[in-house]
mmCIF file with all atom_site columns, C-alpha atoms in Angstrom:
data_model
loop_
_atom_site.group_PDB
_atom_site.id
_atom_site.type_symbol
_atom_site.label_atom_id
_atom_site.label_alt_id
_atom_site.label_comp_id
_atom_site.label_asym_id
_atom_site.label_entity_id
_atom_site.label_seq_id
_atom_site.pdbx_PDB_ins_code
_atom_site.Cartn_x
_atom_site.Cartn_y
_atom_site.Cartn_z
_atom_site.occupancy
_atom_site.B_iso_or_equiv
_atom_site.pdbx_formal_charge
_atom_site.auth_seq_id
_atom_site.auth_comp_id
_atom_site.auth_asym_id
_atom_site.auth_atom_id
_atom_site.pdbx_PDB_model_num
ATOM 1  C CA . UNK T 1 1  ? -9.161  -9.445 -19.476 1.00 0.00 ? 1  UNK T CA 1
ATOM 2  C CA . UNK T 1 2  ? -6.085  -9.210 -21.938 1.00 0.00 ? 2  UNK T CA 1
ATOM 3  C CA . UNK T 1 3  ? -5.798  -6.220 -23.714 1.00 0.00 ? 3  UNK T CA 1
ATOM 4  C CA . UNK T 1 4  ? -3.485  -4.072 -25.365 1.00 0.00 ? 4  UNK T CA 1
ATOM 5  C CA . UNK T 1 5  ? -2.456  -1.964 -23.161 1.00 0.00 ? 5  UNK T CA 1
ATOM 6  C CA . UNK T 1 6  ? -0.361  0.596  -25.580 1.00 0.00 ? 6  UNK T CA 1
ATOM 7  C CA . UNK T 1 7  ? -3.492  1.532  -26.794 1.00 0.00 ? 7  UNK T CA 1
ATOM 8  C CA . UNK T 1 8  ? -4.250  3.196  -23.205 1.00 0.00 ? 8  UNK T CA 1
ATOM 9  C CA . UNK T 1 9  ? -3.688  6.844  -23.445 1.00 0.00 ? 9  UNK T CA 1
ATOM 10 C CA . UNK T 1 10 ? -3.014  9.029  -21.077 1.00 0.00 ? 10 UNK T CA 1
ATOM 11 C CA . UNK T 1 11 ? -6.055  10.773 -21.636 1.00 0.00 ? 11 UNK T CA 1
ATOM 12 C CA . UNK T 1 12 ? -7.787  7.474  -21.065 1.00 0.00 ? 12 UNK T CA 1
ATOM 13 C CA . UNK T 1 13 ? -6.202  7.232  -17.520 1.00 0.00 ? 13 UNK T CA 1
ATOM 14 C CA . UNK T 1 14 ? -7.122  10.318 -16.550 1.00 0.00 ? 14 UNK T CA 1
ATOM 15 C CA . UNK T 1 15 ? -10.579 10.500 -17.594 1.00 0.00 ? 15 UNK T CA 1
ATOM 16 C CA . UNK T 1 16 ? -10.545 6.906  -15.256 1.00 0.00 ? 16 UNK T CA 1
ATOM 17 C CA . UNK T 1 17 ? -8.876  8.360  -12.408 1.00 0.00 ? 17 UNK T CA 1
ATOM 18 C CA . UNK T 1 18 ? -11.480 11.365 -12.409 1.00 0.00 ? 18 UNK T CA 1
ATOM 19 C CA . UNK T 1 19 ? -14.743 9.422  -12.484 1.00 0.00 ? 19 UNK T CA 1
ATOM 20 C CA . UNK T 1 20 ? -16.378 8.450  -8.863  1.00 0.00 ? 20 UNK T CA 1
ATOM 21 C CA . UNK T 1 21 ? -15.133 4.876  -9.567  1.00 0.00 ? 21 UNK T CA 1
ATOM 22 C CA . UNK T 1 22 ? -11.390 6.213  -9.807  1.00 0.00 ? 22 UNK T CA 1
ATOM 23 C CA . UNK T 1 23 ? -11.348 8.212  -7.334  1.00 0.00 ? 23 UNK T CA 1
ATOM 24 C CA . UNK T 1 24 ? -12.895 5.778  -4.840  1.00 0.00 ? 24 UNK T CA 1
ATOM 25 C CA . UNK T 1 25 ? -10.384 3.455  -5.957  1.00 0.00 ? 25 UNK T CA 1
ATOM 26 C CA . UNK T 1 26 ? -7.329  6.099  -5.231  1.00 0.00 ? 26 UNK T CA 1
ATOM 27 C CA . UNK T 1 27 ? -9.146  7.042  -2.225  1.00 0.00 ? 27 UNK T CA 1
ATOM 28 C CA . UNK T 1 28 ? -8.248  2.992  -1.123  1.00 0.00 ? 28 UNK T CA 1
ATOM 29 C CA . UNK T 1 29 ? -5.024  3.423  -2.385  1.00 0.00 ? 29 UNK T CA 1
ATOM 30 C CA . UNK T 1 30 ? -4.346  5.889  -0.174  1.00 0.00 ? 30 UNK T CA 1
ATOM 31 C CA . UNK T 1 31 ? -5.898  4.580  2.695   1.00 0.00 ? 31 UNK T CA 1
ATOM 32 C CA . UNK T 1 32 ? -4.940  1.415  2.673   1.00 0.00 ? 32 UNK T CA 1
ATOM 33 C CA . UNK T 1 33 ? -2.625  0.671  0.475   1.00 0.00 ? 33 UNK T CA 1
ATOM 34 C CA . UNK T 1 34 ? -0.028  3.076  0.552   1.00 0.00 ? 34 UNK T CA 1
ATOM 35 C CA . UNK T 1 35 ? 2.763   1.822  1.179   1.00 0.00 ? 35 UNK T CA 1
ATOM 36 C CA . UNK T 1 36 ? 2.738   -1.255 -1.709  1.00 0.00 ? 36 UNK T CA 1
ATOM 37 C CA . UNK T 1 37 ? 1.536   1.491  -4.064  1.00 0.00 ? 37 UNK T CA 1
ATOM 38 C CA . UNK T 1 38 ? 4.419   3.397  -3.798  1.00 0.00 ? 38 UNK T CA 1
ATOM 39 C CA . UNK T 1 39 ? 6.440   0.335  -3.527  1.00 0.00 ? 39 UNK T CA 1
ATOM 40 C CA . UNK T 1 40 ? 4.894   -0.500 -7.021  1.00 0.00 ? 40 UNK T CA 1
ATOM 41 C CA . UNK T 1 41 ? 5.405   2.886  -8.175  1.00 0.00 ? 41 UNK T CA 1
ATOM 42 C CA . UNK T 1 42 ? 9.294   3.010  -7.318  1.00 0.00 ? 42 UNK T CA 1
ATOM 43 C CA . UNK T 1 43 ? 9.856   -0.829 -8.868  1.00 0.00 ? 43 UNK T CA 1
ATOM 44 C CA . UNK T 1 44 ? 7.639   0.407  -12.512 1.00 0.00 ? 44 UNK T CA 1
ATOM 45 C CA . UNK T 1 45 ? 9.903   4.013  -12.516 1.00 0.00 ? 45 UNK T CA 1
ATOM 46 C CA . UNK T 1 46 ? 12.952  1.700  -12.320 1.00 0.00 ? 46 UNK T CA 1
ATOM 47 C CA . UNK T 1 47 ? 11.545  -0.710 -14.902 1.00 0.00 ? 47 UNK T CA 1
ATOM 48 C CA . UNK T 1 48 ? 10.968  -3.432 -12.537 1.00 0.00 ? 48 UNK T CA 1
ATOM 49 C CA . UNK T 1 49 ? 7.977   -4.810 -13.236 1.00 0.00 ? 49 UNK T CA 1
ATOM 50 C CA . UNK T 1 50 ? 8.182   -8.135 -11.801 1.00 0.00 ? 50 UNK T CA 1
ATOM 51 C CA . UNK T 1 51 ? 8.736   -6.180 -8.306  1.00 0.00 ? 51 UNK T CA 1
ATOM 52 C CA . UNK T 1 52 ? 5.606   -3.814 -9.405  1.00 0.00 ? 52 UNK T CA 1
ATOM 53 C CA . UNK T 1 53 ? 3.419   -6.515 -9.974  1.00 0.00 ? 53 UNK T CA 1
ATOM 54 C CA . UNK T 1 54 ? 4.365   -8.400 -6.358  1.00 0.00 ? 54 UNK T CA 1
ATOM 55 C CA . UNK T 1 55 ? 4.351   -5.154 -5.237  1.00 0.00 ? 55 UNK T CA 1
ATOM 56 C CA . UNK T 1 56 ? 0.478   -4.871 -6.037  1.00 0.00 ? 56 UNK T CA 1
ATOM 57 C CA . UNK T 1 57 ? -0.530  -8.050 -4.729  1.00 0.00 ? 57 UNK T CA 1
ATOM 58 C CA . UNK T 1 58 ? -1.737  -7.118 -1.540  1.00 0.00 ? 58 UNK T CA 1
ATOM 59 C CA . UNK T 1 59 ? -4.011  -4.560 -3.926  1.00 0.00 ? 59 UNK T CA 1
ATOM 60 C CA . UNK T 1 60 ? -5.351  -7.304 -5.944  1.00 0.00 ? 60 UNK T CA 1
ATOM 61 C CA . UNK T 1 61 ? -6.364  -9.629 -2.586  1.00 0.00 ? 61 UNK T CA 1
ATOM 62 C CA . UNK T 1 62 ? -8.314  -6.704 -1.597  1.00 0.00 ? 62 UNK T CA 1
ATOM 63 C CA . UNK T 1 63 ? -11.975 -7.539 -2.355  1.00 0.00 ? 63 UNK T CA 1
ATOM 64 C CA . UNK T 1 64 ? -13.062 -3.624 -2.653  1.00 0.00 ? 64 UNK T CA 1
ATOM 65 C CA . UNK T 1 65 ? -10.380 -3.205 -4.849  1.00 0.00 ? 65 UNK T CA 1
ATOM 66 C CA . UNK T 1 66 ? -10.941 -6.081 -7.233  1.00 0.00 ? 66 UNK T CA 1
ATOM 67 C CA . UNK T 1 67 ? -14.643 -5.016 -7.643  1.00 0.00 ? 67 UNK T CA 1
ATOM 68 C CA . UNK T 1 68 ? -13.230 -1.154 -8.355  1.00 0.00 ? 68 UNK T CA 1
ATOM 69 C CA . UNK T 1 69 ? -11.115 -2.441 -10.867 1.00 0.00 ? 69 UNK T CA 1
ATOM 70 C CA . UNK T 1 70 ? -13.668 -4.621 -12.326 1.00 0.00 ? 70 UNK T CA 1
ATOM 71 C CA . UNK T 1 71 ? -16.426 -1.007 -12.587 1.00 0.00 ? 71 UNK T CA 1
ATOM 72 C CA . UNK T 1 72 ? -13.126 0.020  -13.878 1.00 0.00 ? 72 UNK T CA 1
ATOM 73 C CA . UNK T 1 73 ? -12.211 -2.195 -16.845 1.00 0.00 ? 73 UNK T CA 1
ATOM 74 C CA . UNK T 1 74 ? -16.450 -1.897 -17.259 1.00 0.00 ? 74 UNK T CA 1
ATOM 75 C CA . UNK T 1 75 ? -16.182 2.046  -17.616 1.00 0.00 ? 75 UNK T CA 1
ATOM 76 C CA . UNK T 1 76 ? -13.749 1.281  -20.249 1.00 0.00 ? 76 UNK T CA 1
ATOM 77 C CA . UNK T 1 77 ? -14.443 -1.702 -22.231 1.00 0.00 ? 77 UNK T CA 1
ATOM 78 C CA . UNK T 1 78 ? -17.948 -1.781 -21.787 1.00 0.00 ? 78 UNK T CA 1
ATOM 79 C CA . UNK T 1 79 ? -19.821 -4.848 -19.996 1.00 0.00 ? 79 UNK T CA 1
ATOM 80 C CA . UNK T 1 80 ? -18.709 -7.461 -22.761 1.00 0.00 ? 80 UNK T CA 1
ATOM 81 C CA . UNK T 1 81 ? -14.598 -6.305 -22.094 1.00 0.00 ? 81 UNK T CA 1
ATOM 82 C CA . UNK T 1 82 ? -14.632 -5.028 -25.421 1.00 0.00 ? 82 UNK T CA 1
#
């Protein structure tokens, strides 16, 4: 699932964020994971990423949010992650 990420535009994100699959997944966010997606948010505006990306852990053991991401990366990439 590496890819280069500087080739993500904004544009990109937001056409993401507004499809049902985003906005299902920012609807969890909200929800339930508030409080280590701001967390994450605060760390990555500071430039800590290694805090970010413990920050987002307790995203990433969600099941519902894995399989989000996953429709996500699908809506992007297509099937085959290209």
């Amino acid at each position: 699932m590496q890819k280069n990420f500087a080739q993500f535009s904004m544009k990109d994100a937001l056409r993401l964020a507004n499809s049902d699959t985003g906005k299902q997944l920012l609807g969890l966010l909200q929800t339930n994971h508030a409080e280590a997606a701001s967390a994450a948010n605060k760390s990555a505006g500071k430039g800590d990423y290694e805090e970010a990306q413990r920050a987002l852990k307790e995203l990433m053991a969600d099941p519902q949010a894995k399989a989000l991401l996953r429709l996500l990366w699908e809506e992007y990439y297509g099937r085959n992650g290209k």
